[in-house]
XYZ file of C-alpha atoms in Angstrom:
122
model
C 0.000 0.000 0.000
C 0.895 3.537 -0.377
C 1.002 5.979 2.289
C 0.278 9.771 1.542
C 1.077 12.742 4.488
C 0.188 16.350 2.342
C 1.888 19.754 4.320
C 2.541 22.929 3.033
C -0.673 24.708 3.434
C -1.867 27.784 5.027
C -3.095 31.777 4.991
C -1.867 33.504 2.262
C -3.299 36.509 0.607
C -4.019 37.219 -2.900
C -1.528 36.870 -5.601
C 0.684 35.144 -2.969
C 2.289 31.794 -3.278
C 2.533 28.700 -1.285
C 4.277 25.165 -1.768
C 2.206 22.109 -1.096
C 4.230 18.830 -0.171
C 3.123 15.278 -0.490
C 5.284 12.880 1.147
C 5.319 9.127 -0.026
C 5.788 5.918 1.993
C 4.951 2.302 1.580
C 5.088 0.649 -2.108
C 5.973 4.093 -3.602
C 7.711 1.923 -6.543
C 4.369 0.612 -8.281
C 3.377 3.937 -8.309
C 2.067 5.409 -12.053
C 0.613 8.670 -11.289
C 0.231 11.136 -9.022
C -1.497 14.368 -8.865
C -3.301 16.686 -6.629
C -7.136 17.622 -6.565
C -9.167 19.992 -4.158
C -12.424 20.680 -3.018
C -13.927 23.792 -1.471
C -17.183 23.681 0.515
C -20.103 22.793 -1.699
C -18.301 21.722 -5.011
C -16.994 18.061 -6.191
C -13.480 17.192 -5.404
C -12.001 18.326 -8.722
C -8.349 17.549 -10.293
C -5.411 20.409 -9.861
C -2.439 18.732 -11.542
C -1.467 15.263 -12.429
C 1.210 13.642 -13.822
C 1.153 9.982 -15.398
C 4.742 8.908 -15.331
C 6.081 8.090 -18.209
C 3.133 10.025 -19.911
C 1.854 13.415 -19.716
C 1.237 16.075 -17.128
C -2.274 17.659 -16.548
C -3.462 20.978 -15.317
C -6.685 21.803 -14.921
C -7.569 25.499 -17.027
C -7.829 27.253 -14.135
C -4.673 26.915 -13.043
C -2.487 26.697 -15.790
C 0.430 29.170 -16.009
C 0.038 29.371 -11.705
C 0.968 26.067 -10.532
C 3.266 23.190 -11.336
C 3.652 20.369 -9.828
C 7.272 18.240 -9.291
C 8.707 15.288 -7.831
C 11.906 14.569 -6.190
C 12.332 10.700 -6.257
C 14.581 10.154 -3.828
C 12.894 11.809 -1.246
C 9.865 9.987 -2.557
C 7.943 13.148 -2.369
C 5.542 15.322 -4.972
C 5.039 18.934 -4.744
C 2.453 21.630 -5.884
C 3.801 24.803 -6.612
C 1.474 27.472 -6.347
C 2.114 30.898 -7.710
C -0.477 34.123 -7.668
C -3.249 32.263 -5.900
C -6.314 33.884 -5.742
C -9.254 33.370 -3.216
C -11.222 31.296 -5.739
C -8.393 28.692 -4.909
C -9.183 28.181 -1.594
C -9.999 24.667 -0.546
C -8.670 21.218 1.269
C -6.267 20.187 -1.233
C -5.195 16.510 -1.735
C -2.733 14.284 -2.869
C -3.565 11.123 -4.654
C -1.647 8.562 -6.216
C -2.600 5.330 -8.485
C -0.725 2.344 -8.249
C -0.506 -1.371 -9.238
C 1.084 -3.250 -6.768
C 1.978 -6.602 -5.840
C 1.420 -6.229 -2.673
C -2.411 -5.808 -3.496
C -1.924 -8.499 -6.242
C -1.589 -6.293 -9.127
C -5.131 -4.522 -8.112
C -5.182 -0.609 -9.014
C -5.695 1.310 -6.456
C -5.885 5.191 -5.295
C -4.157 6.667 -2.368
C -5.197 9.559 -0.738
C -3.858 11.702 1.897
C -5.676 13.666 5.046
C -5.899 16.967 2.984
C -4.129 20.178 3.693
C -6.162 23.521 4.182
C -5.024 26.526 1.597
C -7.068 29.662 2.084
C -6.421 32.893 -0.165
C -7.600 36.115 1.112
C -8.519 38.855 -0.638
């Protein structure tokens, strides 16, 4: 199984930026994708970024050209980079990764972490 621990959140205000972490533990080596989605109150939980290793990267429209999201492998760890957030970004954002394991006998599965809090102000 994979384990997924988000940080990085917080206050910021308008056109600010912040750095979301998302630390990886377990079978992090059966791991094809990972990504980050958020939800604010009242809306679906809705994709941010996502990479598909060995594939392509996705950003959602509204926040192309703002965020980007990395990897470090060796620290096992994916990150959101957030740049000139505005309040409309404000929500529990969370990590997710898909992988195909043996430990869960080749079953695909989805990870997801506890969620990190990121509020813009005006």
């Amino acid at each position: 199984q994979v384990h997924l621990v988000e940080s990085g959140g917080g206050l910021v205000q308008a056109g600010g930026s912040l750095r979301l972490s998302c630390a990886a533990s377990g079978d992090t080596g059966c791991i094809s994708a990972i990504g980050w989605y958020r939800q604010a109150p009242g809306k679906e939980r809705e994709p941010v970024a996502r990479a598909i290793f060995g594939g392509y990267t996705y950003y959602a429209d509204s926040v192309k050209g703002r965020f980007t999201i990395s990897r470090d492998n060796v620290k096992n760890t994916v990150y959101l980079q957030m740049n000139s957030l505005k309040p409309e970004d404000t929500a529990v954002y969370y990590c997710n990764a898909e992988a195909t394991c043996r430990s869960t006998a080749w079953n695909t599965r989805n990870y997801w972490g506890q969620g990190t809090q990121v509020t813009v102000s005006s």
